[in-house]
XYZ file of C-alpha atoms in Angstrom:
374
model
C 29.307 32.812 20.669
C 30.665 29.850 18.702
C 29.805 26.330 19.869
C 31.496 23.183 18.558
C 29.431 20.070 19.363
C 30.493 16.435 18.910
C 27.809 13.717 18.948
C 28.591 10.290 17.531
C 25.269 8.454 17.707
C 21.551 8.921 17.017
C 20.649 9.628 20.638
C 23.431 12.195 20.915
C 22.214 13.867 17.740
C 18.728 14.197 19.275
C 19.963 15.669 22.551
C 22.473 17.951 20.835
C 19.785 19.305 18.494
C 17.552 20.178 21.446
C 20.528 21.793 23.170
C 21.150 23.933 20.070
C 17.508 25.045 20.044
C 17.699 25.949 23.740
C 20.911 27.966 23.267
C 19.381 29.838 20.327
C 16.518 30.978 22.571
C 19.065 32.855 24.681
C 21.712 33.575 22.036
C 19.975 33.986 18.637
C 23.283 34.870 16.957
C 25.021 31.666 18.132
C 27.042 29.708 15.553
C 27.260 25.910 15.684
C 29.571 23.406 14.032
C 30.636 19.865 14.781
C 29.895 16.197 14.260
C 26.392 14.776 14.488
C 23.389 13.980 12.365
C 20.356 15.254 10.512
C 18.707 16.690 13.627
C 21.740 18.814 14.471
C 21.910 19.986 10.874
C 18.206 20.856 10.887
C 18.744 22.834 14.108
C 21.368 24.941 12.345
C 24.727 23.245 12.874
C 27.321 22.847 10.133
C 28.542 19.240 10.091
C 32.082 18.074 9.577
C 31.120 14.411 9.977
C 27.799 12.559 10.072
C 27.551 9.994 12.834
C 26.596 7.309 10.302
C 30.310 7.358 9.430
C 31.409 7.390 13.081
C 29.286 4.867 15.008
C 30.839 1.431 15.534
C 29.371 -0.890 18.161
C 31.559 -3.258 20.169
C 35.270 -3.715 20.851
C 35.963 -5.944 17.876
C 34.017 -3.700 15.495
C 36.005 -0.665 16.642
C 39.266 -2.604 16.261
C 38.617 -3.638 12.667
C 37.576 -0.063 11.812
C 40.381 1.544 13.816
C 41.911 3.310 10.823
C 38.594 5.048 10.122
C 38.073 5.931 13.795
C 41.537 7.450 14.176
C 41.117 9.320 10.915
C 37.848 10.818 12.136
C 39.465 11.895 15.419
C 42.290 13.593 13.528
C 39.866 15.414 11.212
C 37.812 16.552 14.182
C 40.832 17.916 16.044
C 42.018 19.834 12.996
C 38.551 21.262 12.370
C 38.135 22.404 15.973
C 41.349 24.409 15.893
C 40.560 25.881 12.476
C 37.064 26.992 13.512
C 38.051 28.413 16.914
C 34.999 27.807 19.130
C 34.301 29.653 22.391
C 33.397 26.316 23.964
C 33.522 22.659 23.013
C 30.480 20.506 23.872
C 31.000 16.738 23.894
C 27.843 14.603 23.915
C 28.259 11.073 25.340
C 30.269 8.840 22.888
C 33.253 8.461 25.285
C 35.677 6.405 23.200
C 35.873 9.288 20.747
C 35.013 12.296 22.899
C 37.421 11.698 25.769
C 40.256 11.788 23.250
C 38.916 15.104 21.982
C 38.645 16.390 25.574
C 42.308 15.592 26.246
C 43.320 17.342 23.030
C 41.207 20.398 23.905
C 42.615 20.654 27.415
C 46.167 20.659 26.086
C 45.272 23.600 23.857
C 43.396 25.603 26.454
C 39.896 25.134 25.030
C 36.938 25.182 27.428
C 35.181 21.815 27.416
C 31.692 20.868 28.615
C 30.648 17.214 28.616
C 26.921 16.566 28.205
C 25.684 13.095 29.212
C 28.324 11.306 31.230
C 30.029 8.132 30.044
C 28.772 5.168 32.057
C 31.925 5.049 34.180
C 29.842 3.859 37.127
C 29.434 0.585 35.209
C 32.894 0.085 33.743
C 36.216 1.844 33.217
C 35.835 3.686 36.542
C 39.423 4.833 36.106
C 38.215 7.245 33.448
C 37.043 9.604 36.182
C 40.666 10.734 36.638
C 40.805 11.672 32.969
C 37.439 13.447 33.189
C 38.538 15.473 36.235
C 41.724 16.445 34.390
C 40.311 17.264 30.953
C 36.653 18.305 31.367
C 35.762 21.746 32.743
C 32.064 21.031 33.336
C 30.264 17.684 33.415
C 26.476 17.481 33.004
C 24.749 14.255 34.068
C 21.220 13.113 33.224
C 20.614 10.134 35.527
C 19.587 10.773 39.148
C 22.275 8.592 40.743
C 25.196 9.976 38.725
C 25.659 13.194 40.712
C 26.189 11.176 43.918
C 28.607 8.855 42.109
C 30.755 11.769 40.979
C 30.585 13.448 44.403
C 31.825 10.225 45.978
C 34.801 10.451 43.635
C 35.549 14.084 44.444
C 33.965 15.834 41.474
C 31.094 18.314 41.493
C 28.861 17.922 38.430
C 25.588 19.407 37.158
C 22.452 17.244 37.252
C 20.302 18.777 34.495
C 17.564 16.149 34.279
C 16.938 13.750 31.422
C 16.691 15.368 27.960
C 14.183 12.782 26.765
C 11.608 14.576 28.904
C 11.934 17.416 26.389
C 11.501 15.036 23.440
C 8.835 12.589 24.667
C 6.080 14.852 25.961
C 2.960 13.696 27.772
C 0.738 15.022 24.966
C 2.223 12.529 22.485
C -1.011 10.456 22.095
C -2.926 13.587 21.012
C -0.504 14.560 18.266
C -1.804 14.184 14.666
C 1.089 11.969 13.549
C 0.217 9.534 16.344
C -3.558 9.637 15.903
C -3.316 9.139 12.134
C -0.383 6.730 12.183
C -2.256 3.662 10.869
C -3.957 5.563 8.068
C -0.809 7.442 7.069
C 1.171 4.208 6.799
C -1.452 1.954 5.216
C -1.736 -0.376 8.207
C -4.745 -2.587 8.887
C -6.796 -2.902 12.079
C -4.680 -5.609 13.728
C -2.706 -4.677 16.817
C 0.901 -3.669 16.151
C 4.148 -5.147 17.413
C 6.954 -2.613 16.956
C 10.439 -3.863 16.085
C 13.275 -1.441 16.944
C 16.552 -3.098 15.858
C 18.774 -0.076 16.521
C 20.347 2.650 14.429
C 23.668 1.046 13.542
C 24.361 -1.488 10.823
C 25.865 -3.976 13.286
C 22.786 -3.841 15.497
C 20.380 -4.368 12.611
C 22.344 -7.358 11.312
C 22.597 -8.894 14.780
C 19.049 -8.305 16.017
C 16.559 -7.964 13.176
C 16.609 -11.567 11.835
C 15.507 -12.983 15.195
C 12.899 -10.256 15.639
C 11.346 -11.121 12.285
C 10.797 -14.761 13.243
C 8.137 -13.582 15.702
C 5.883 -12.538 12.790
C 5.497 -16.222 11.881
C 4.594 -17.198 15.439
C 2.174 -14.313 16.073
C 0.189 -13.900 12.818
C -2.664 -12.204 14.716
C -0.489 -9.069 14.959
C 1.066 -6.871 12.299
C 4.790 -6.355 12.790
C 6.339 -3.012 11.845
C 10.087 -2.324 11.729
C 11.390 1.116 12.639
C 14.104 1.976 10.095
C 16.539 4.877 9.917
C 17.245 7.023 6.879
C 21.041 6.858 7.108
C 21.194 3.092 6.654
C 20.589 1.759 3.123
C 17.185 0.273 2.330
C 18.975 -2.747 0.902
C 20.180 -3.629 4.395
C 16.626 -3.954 5.649
C 15.279 -5.514 2.453
C 17.820 -8.308 2.658
C 16.468 -9.334 6.061
C 12.806 -8.685 5.229
C 12.683 -11.072 2.256
C 10.085 -13.763 2.905
C 8.476 -11.920 5.817
C 5.125 -10.148 5.717
C 6.392 -7.205 7.733
C 6.036 -3.466 7.151
C 8.596 -0.711 7.730
C 8.287 2.878 8.925
C 11.156 5.356 8.644
C 11.704 8.293 10.970
C 8.474 8.060 12.951
C 9.488 5.838 15.837
C 7.549 7.621 18.581
C 4.267 7.329 16.679
C 4.970 3.656 15.943
C 5.725 2.827 19.575
C 2.740 4.840 20.817
C 0.432 2.818 18.545
C 1.999 -0.562 19.367
C 0.640 -3.150 21.747
C 4.231 -4.201 22.507
C 7.773 -3.647 21.267
C 11.012 -5.577 20.842
C 13.779 -3.029 21.357
C 17.551 -2.919 20.906
C 19.348 -1.936 24.093
C 19.999 1.790 24.115
C 18.141 5.078 24.399
C 15.093 3.592 22.650
C 14.396 1.420 25.700
C 13.874 4.520 27.831
C 11.837 6.227 25.103
C 9.595 3.164 24.882
C 9.141 3.135 28.654
C 8.283 6.843 28.723
C 5.691 6.330 25.986
C 4.279 3.477 28.075
C 4.537 0.523 25.676
C 5.420 -2.918 27.097
C 8.782 -4.110 25.784
C 11.448 -6.747 25.801
C 15.032 -5.497 25.442
C 17.632 -7.225 23.273
C 21.378 -7.111 22.833
C 23.646 -9.231 20.667
C 27.105 -8.534 19.279
C 30.247 -10.299 18.232
C 31.352 -12.950 20.719
C 34.678 -11.196 21.238
C 33.030 -7.865 22.083
C 30.552 -9.569 24.396
C 33.232 -11.427 26.340
C 35.358 -8.285 26.734
C 32.383 -6.243 27.931
C 31.294 -8.968 30.339
C 34.791 -9.009 31.829
C 35.037 -5.231 32.184
C 31.568 -4.359 33.477
C 31.231 -4.614 37.239
C 28.837 -3.512 39.934
C 25.673 -3.371 37.818
C 22.961 -5.929 37.200
C 21.304 -4.478 34.095
C 22.061 -2.960 30.692
C 18.773 -1.231 29.784
C 18.085 2.299 30.963
C 14.688 1.589 32.585
C 16.235 -1.127 34.748
C 19.362 0.894 35.532
C 17.416 3.967 36.622
C 14.933 1.986 38.721
C 17.589 -0.507 39.879
C 15.005 -3.219 39.318
C 14.006 -5.650 36.514
C 11.302 -3.442 35.006
C 11.778 -5.015 31.573
C 13.279 -8.338 30.527
C 16.741 -8.191 28.965
C 17.722 -10.874 26.464
C 21.491 -10.601 26.183
C 23.703 -12.449 23.690
C 22.992 -16.194 24.062
C 19.654 -15.550 25.777
C 18.557 -13.690 22.680
C 17.082 -16.647 20.830
C 13.770 -17.642 19.236
C 12.454 -19.575 22.239
C 13.166 -16.887 24.834
C 11.923 -14.116 22.577
C 8.632 -15.921 21.958
C 8.157 -16.497 25.684
C 8.817 -12.875 26.598
C 6.664 -11.518 23.792
C 3.747 -13.615 25.046
C 4.237 -12.182 28.523
C 3.953 -8.589 27.298
C 1.010 -9.272 24.974
C -1.059 -11.919 26.790
C -0.281 -11.602 30.515
C -2.420 -8.679 31.714
C -0.984 -8.765 35.235
C 2.586 -8.576 33.928
C 1.705 -5.702 31.596
C -0.020 -3.758 34.390
C 2.997 -4.169 36.677
C 5.367 -2.974 33.948
C 3.261 0.100 33.186
C 3.052 0.975 36.888
C 6.854 0.917 37.074
C 7.003 3.037 33.914
C 4.989 5.758 35.690
C 7.319 5.665 38.679
C 10.284 5.863 36.293
C 8.845 8.920 34.558
C 8.476 10.696 37.900
C 12.006 9.757 38.934
C 13.514 11.406 35.851
C 12.495 14.891 36.967
C 10.362 17.705 35.655
C 11.942 18.343 32.262
C 13.785 21.402 30.908
C 17.038 19.422 30.688
C 17.988 21.065 27.394
C 17.548 24.573 28.795
C 19.385 23.641 32.008
C 22.237 22.280 29.892
C 22.213 25.378 27.680
C 22.752 27.620 30.707
C 25.766 25.564 31.809
C 27.258 25.609 28.311
C 26.757 29.355 27.848
C 28.226 30.151 31.257
C 31.320 28.134 30.355
C 31.583 29.897 26.972
C 31.537 33.338 28.655
C 34.192 32.545 31.255
């Protein structure tokens, strides 16, 4: 069977790579092509586009890069038809992937969507497009199946794929045990800084994160960097700060950290599953923020731990609240307030249980393969 997979962000690349591995267990001769990242490539997929050239965060950022976005969509459509897959698998990334789904439907291609767009938060009207263009929808959050059912669509709840990536034996792994020695760190406790995987996120969030190193000299601050962004981007912000960086070993960093400051996104759930206290941050262009604030309705949170638990498990510092004073206050609460830390970790355990028993990638693989055979 031939599987064309489109993932436009780091988290999608991770989940798509695990999906590829699961499919290969059942179909060793499977062929994979699409858009994604290094993890998909390492799992055996040929890449048309790397997501580093696809990911733009925010309405304004997408608008100013619209020519590039539309060009990527056109290239993807052409490549899909030339390659002739048995099934098309779209992973999250709705602004791009729903356009591909419409195109595929018009040409009679079978389409499976893995990881639903957050239509329960905004753009609820998209469900009409999903019902029209998507053959099978797979959701990963417990409440999403009921949301779709309420809107007349039967979907597959496969569990959360991070349960396949963040295993309970993480603390015993060599890369975690030897993390300090392998990275030349001293004996001080670590504060992990996770500014995101996109250039816009790093520019918006990292400078404020770095100011905490001056206020908390008793800790060593370590920035999690990504290989697809240039080192110069980080170095420009790191000048004048006694802060270390670690590339491509985020789980080990977070597992060794006393606390973490984390960009809103999948990393907030990964940090919660690892069990490290965190404060969540989001900042973007003022135009994008105002548009999003106007469009989002019916939800009280932006971070995955809070959304899944429907409770303020972690503090969210959004846009204007993301400032030096608030960040210092919240960092003290997750490093010095033992009662607050204990309460957060207790909610983390409840969250872990709520996500299910794992095997999401294999569950998703079975749905994808069934669609490919029909």
